[in-house]
Coordinates of C-alpha atoms in Angstrom, one line a residue:
M1070 CA 68.1 -63.1 -66.2
S1071 CA 67.6 -67.0 -66.8
S1072 CA 71.1 -69.7 -66.9
D1073 CA 71.6 -71.6 -69.6
A1074 CA 69.7 -74.8 -67.7
A1075 CA 66.6 -73.0 -68.1
G1076 CA 63.8 -74.8 -69.5
S1077 CA 61.7 -73.5 -72.7
L1078 CA 58.3 -72.2 -73.0
Y1079 CA 56.0 -73.9 -75.5
L1080 CA 53.3 -72.1 -76.7
L1081 CA 51.0 -75.3 -77.8
P1082 CA 48.0 -74.6 -80.0
N1083 CA 44.7 -76.1 -79.0
S1084 CA 41.6 -77.6 -81.0
L1085 CA 38.8 -76.0 -81.1
G1086 CA 35.8 -78.0 -80.3
D1087 CA 35.6 -82.0 -80.2
T1088 CA 37.6 -82.6 -83.9
P1089 CA 40.3 -84.7 -83.2
P1090 CA 43.3 -82.9 -82.8
E1091 CA 45.1 -84.9 -85.2
A1092 CA 42.8 -83.3 -87.9
V1093 CA 43.7 -79.7 -86.9
I1094 CA 47.5 -79.6 -85.2
P1095 CA 50.1 -80.7 -86.8
A1096 CA 52.5 -83.4 -85.5
R1097 CA 55.6 -81.6 -84.3
A1098 CA 53.0 -79.4 -81.9
L1099 CA 51.2 -83.3 -80.9
H1100 CA 54.6 -84.5 -80.1
R1101 CA 56.1 -81.6 -78.0
A1102 CA 52.4 -81.8 -76.1
R1103 CA 53.1 -86.0 -75.7
S1104 CA 56.7 -85.1 -74.3
L1105 CA 56.2 -82.7 -71.5
D1106 CA 55.1 -82.9 -67.7
Y1107 CA 54.3 -79.1 -67.1
F1108 CA 51.8 -77.1 -68.1
I1109 CA 50.6 -73.5 -67.5
A1110 CA 46.3 -73.2 -68.6
E1111 CA 43.6 -71.0 -69.4
N1112 CA 41.4 -74.0 -67.8
P1113 CA 43.3 -76.9 -66.1
K1114 CA 40.5 -79.2 -66.9
S1115 CA 40.2 -78.6 -70.6
A1116 CA 44.0 -78.8 -70.8
R1117 CA 43.2 -82.7 -69.2
A1118 CA 40.9 -83.4 -71.6
F1119 CA 43.0 -82.1 -74.3
L1120 CA 46.5 -84.3 -73.2
K1121 CA 44.1 -87.3 -73.2
R1122 CA 42.9 -86.5 -76.3
V1123 CA 46.9 -86.5 -78.0
G1124 CA 47.0 -89.4 -75.8
S1125 CA 50.1 -88.3 -73.3
G1126 CA 53.2 -89.7 -73.1
R1127 CA 53.0 -89.9 -69.6
A1128 CA 50.1 -90.7 -66.6
L1129 CA 48.1 -87.9 -66.2
R1130 CA 48.3 -87.7 -63.0
D1131 CA 52.6 -87.5 -62.9
V1132 CA 51.2 -84.4 -65.1
L1133 CA 51.3 -80.8 -63.6
V1134 CA 48.8 -78.4 -65.0
Q1135 CA 48.5 -74.9 -63.5
R1136 CA 45.8 -72.6 -64.1
L1137 CA 46.7 -68.8 -65.6
D1138 CA 43.4 -67.0 -66.2
H1139 CA 42.1 -63.6 -66.2
N1140 CA 41.4 -63.7 -62.6
T1141 CA 45.2 -64.4 -62.1
P1142 CA 46.4 -61.8 -59.8
P1143 CA 49.7 -59.8 -61.9
G1144 CA 52.0 -61.1 -58.8
E1145 CA 51.3 -64.5 -59.5
V1146 CA 52.5 -64.8 -62.9
A1147 CA 55.9 -64.7 -62.2
A1148 CA 55.7 -68.0 -60.0
L1149 CA 54.1 -69.6 -62.9
L1150 CA 57.7 -69.7 -64.5
G1151 CA 59.7 -70.8 -61.5
P1152 CA 59.9 -74.3 -62.4
V1153 CA 61.1 -72.8 -65.9
L1154 CA 63.6 -71.4 -64.8
L1155 CA 64.9 -74.0 -62.5
G1156 CA 65.2 -76.3 -66.1
R1157 CA 61.5 -77.5 -66.3
D1158 CA 60.0 -76.9 -70.3
A1159 CA 56.5 -76.2 -69.8
G1160 CA 53.9 -75.9 -72.4
L1161 CA 51.0 -73.1 -72.5
L1162 CA 47.5 -73.8 -73.2
S1163 CA 45.0 -71.6 -74.9
E1164 CA 40.9 -72.0 -74.8
A1165 CA 41.1 -70.1 -78.1
G1166 CA 43.5 -72.3 -79.9
L1167 CA 46.3 -70.0 -79.9
P1168 CA 48.4 -69.0 -76.6
A1169 CA 48.9 -64.8 -76.0
I1170 CA 46.4 -64.0 -78.7
A1171 CA 42.6 -63.5 -77.3
D1172 CA 43.8 -65.1 -74.3
P1173 CA 45.3 -64.3 -70.8
G1174 CA 48.6 -65.8 -71.8
A1175 CA 50.5 -62.7 -73.1
P1176 CA 51.9 -61.7 -69.6
L1177 CA 53.0 -64.6 -69.5
V1178 CA 55.0 -65.0 -72.3
R1179 CA 56.4 -61.0 -71.7
L1180 CA 57.5 -62.3 -68.7
A1181 CA 59.0 -65.3 -70.0
H1182 CA 61.5 -62.7 -72.6
E1183 CA 62.0 -60.5 -69.4
N1184 CA 63.6 -63.6 -67.9
G1185 CA 65.7 -64.5 -71.5
L1186 CA 63.5 -67.7 -71.3
R1187 CA 63.4 -69.4 -74.7
V1188 CA 59.9 -68.9 -76.2
V1189 CA 58.7 -71.8 -78.6
P1190 CA 55.9 -70.8 -80.7
L1191 CA 54.2 -73.8 -82.7
S1192 CA 51.4 -73.8 -85.2
G1193 CA 47.6 -74.6 -84.9
P1194 CA 44.5 -73.3 -85.4
S1195 CA 43.8 -69.8 -84.4
S1196 CA 40.1 -68.4 -85.2
I1197 CA 40.5 -65.4 -85.3
L1198 CA 43.5 -65.9 -88.1
L1199 CA 41.1 -69.0 -90.3
A1200 CA 38.0 -66.5 -90.3
L1201 CA 39.5 -63.2 -91.9
S1202 CA 41.5 -65.9 -94.2
A1203 CA 38.4 -67.8 -95.4
S1204 CA 36.0 -63.8 -95.0
G1205 CA 37.6 -62.2 -98.5
L1206 CA 37.7 -59.0 -96.5
E1207 CA 40.8 -57.3 -96.4
G1208 CA 43.7 -59.3 -95.2
Q1209 CA 46.8 -56.3 -95.5
R1210 CA 45.0 -53.9 -93.2
F1211 CA 43.0 -55.6 -90.2
A1212 CA 42.4 -55.5 -86.4
F1213 CA 41.1 -57.5 -83.1
H1214 CA 39.2 -56.5 -80.8
G1215 CA 37.8 -58.8 -78.8
Y1216 CA 34.8 -58.6 -76.6
L1217 CA 32.8 -55.2 -77.4
P1218 CA 30.5 -53.6 -75.0
I1219 CA 27.7 -55.6 -74.0
E1220 CA 24.8 -53.1 -72.9
R1221 CA 23.1 -52.5 -76.0
T1222 CA 23.9 -48.7 -76.3
A1223 CA 27.6 -49.0 -76.1
L1224 CA 27.4 -51.8 -78.4
A1225 CA 25.8 -49.9 -81.0
S1226 CA 27.9 -46.8 -80.5
A1227 CA 31.2 -49.1 -80.8
L1228 CA 30.1 -50.7 -83.7
K1229 CA 29.6 -47.6 -85.5
D1230 CA 33.5 -46.5 -84.5
L1231 CA 34.4 -49.4 -85.8
E1232 CA 32.8 -49.0 -89.3
R1233 CA 33.8 -45.7 -89.6
Q1234 CA 37.5 -46.9 -88.7
S1235 CA 37.4 -49.9 -91.3
A1236 CA 36.3 -47.0 -94.0
R1237 CA 38.9 -44.5 -92.9
L1238 CA 42.1 -47.1 -92.9
R1239 CA 40.2 -49.5 -95.5
Q1240 CA 40.7 -52.3 -92.4
T1241 CA 39.2 -55.3 -91.7
Q1242 CA 37.3 -55.2 -88.0
I1243 CA 37.4 -58.5 -86.0
F1244 CA 35.9 -59.4 -82.7
I1245 CA 34.2 -62.1 -80.6
E1246 CA 31.3 -62.8 -78.3
T1247 CA 30.4 -65.0 -75.5
P1248 CA 28.3 -67.4 -77.8
Y1249 CA 25.1 -67.2 -75.8
R1250 CA 24.9 -63.5 -76.5
N1251 CA 25.9 -64.2 -80.5
D1252 CA 22.3 -63.5 -81.5
R1253 CA 21.9 -60.3 -79.9
T1254 CA 25.0 -59.3 -80.8
L1255 CA 23.7 -60.2 -84.6
S1256 CA 20.9 -58.3 -84.1
T1257 CA 22.4 -55.2 -82.8
M1258 CA 25.1 -55.2 -85.8
L1259 CA 22.1 -55.1 -88.5
R1260 CA 20.5 -52.2 -87.2
A1261 CA 23.3 -50.1 -86.3
L1262 CA 25.6 -50.9 -89.4
G1263 CA 25.4 -49.8 -93.0
P1264 CA 23.4 -52.0 -95.7
R1265 CA 26.5 -52.0 -97.9
T1266 CA 29.2 -52.9 -95.0
L1267 CA 30.1 -56.1 -95.3
L1268 CA 29.9 -58.8 -92.9
C1269 CA 31.6 -62.4 -92.2
I1270 CA 30.2 -64.9 -89.6
A1271 CA 32.6 -67.6 -89.3
T1272 CA 31.2 -70.0 -86.6
D1273 CA 32.0 -73.2 -85.6
L1274 CA 35.9 -73.4 -86.8
T1275 CA 37.5 -76.5 -87.9
L1276 CA 34.2 -78.4 -87.1
E1277 CA 32.0 -80.7 -89.1
S1278 CA 29.5 -77.6 -88.5
E1279 CA 31.4 -75.2 -89.8
T1280 CA 30.3 -72.4 -91.8
V1281 CA 31.9 -69.3 -93.2
R1282 CA 29.9 -66.7 -95.1
T1283 CA 30.5 -63.1 -96.1
R1284 CA 27.8 -60.8 -97.4
T1285 CA 26.4 -56.8 -96.9
V1286 CA 24.4 -56.4 -93.9
A1287 CA 21.9 -55.6 -96.7
A1288 CA 21.7 -59.1 -97.5
W1289 CA 21.8 -60.5 -93.7
R1290 CA 19.4 -58.6 -93.0
T1291 CA 16.9 -61.1 -95.3
Q1292 CA 18.5 -64.4 -93.9
S1293 CA 17.8 -66.2 -90.6
L1294 CA 20.5 -67.5 -88.9
Q1295 CA 20.6 -68.7 -85.3
L1296 CA 24.6 -68.8 -83.7
K1297 CA 23.7 -69.3 -79.8
G1298 CA 25.8 -71.7 -78.3
R1299 CA 28.2 -71.9 -81.3
P1300 CA 31.3 -70.2 -81.1
T1301 CA 31.4 -67.5 -83.5
V1302 CA 34.1 -64.7 -85.1
F1303 CA 32.5 -61.7 -86.4
L1304 CA 34.3 -59.3 -89.2
L1305 CA 33.2 -56.0 -90.5
L1306 CA 34.7 -54.1 -93.6
A1307 CA 32.7 -50.6 -94.8
E1308 CA 32.3 -50.3 -98.2

């Protein structure tokens, strides 16, 4: 267990693109980001770019940024909390908007709880929740599945499983894809899903190019849409 002198772990929201941080991140979160000198981030390079944009109150050369990504060995995660146990506050930054949601920060947060550390979540943009809110689909019952299989046959099978689960539970199914595979994934969806299933495509959330549209699969089949390279969240609800 930690002592009373231990620091806190702040879960800091990140912007989802080049939108000015002040436009999408609350002042309290920005103030905390500017005050810290220790960060744990999925991508240290982009974390430093974020701190530069928000105007860190410290010279960036004096700010320590440690990497925590999907390749971090489990045995090294605990070491990232060492400075916090000794009294240094830390900020956790994610590439996905909010830490520990669709990113590798959850094990660190769990370890913080196990060590009795104070965990402070700060509000900001989450692409998953923004997409669900704007979709018009079932918001009481939903499930997030991360990335689906890459291979086309396996992807089609997974999509049909999600469609059946959605119909059975009246549940919105949410998933994401690497931007360069978006168009391939969409074409598989339009072949695999039933024509009456509702499909929301939420792209470039919080950016000037943001689009969120919900249509039936049958209606989407008549559209020409290019998503390659654009961060996108997919949501489906079987009717």
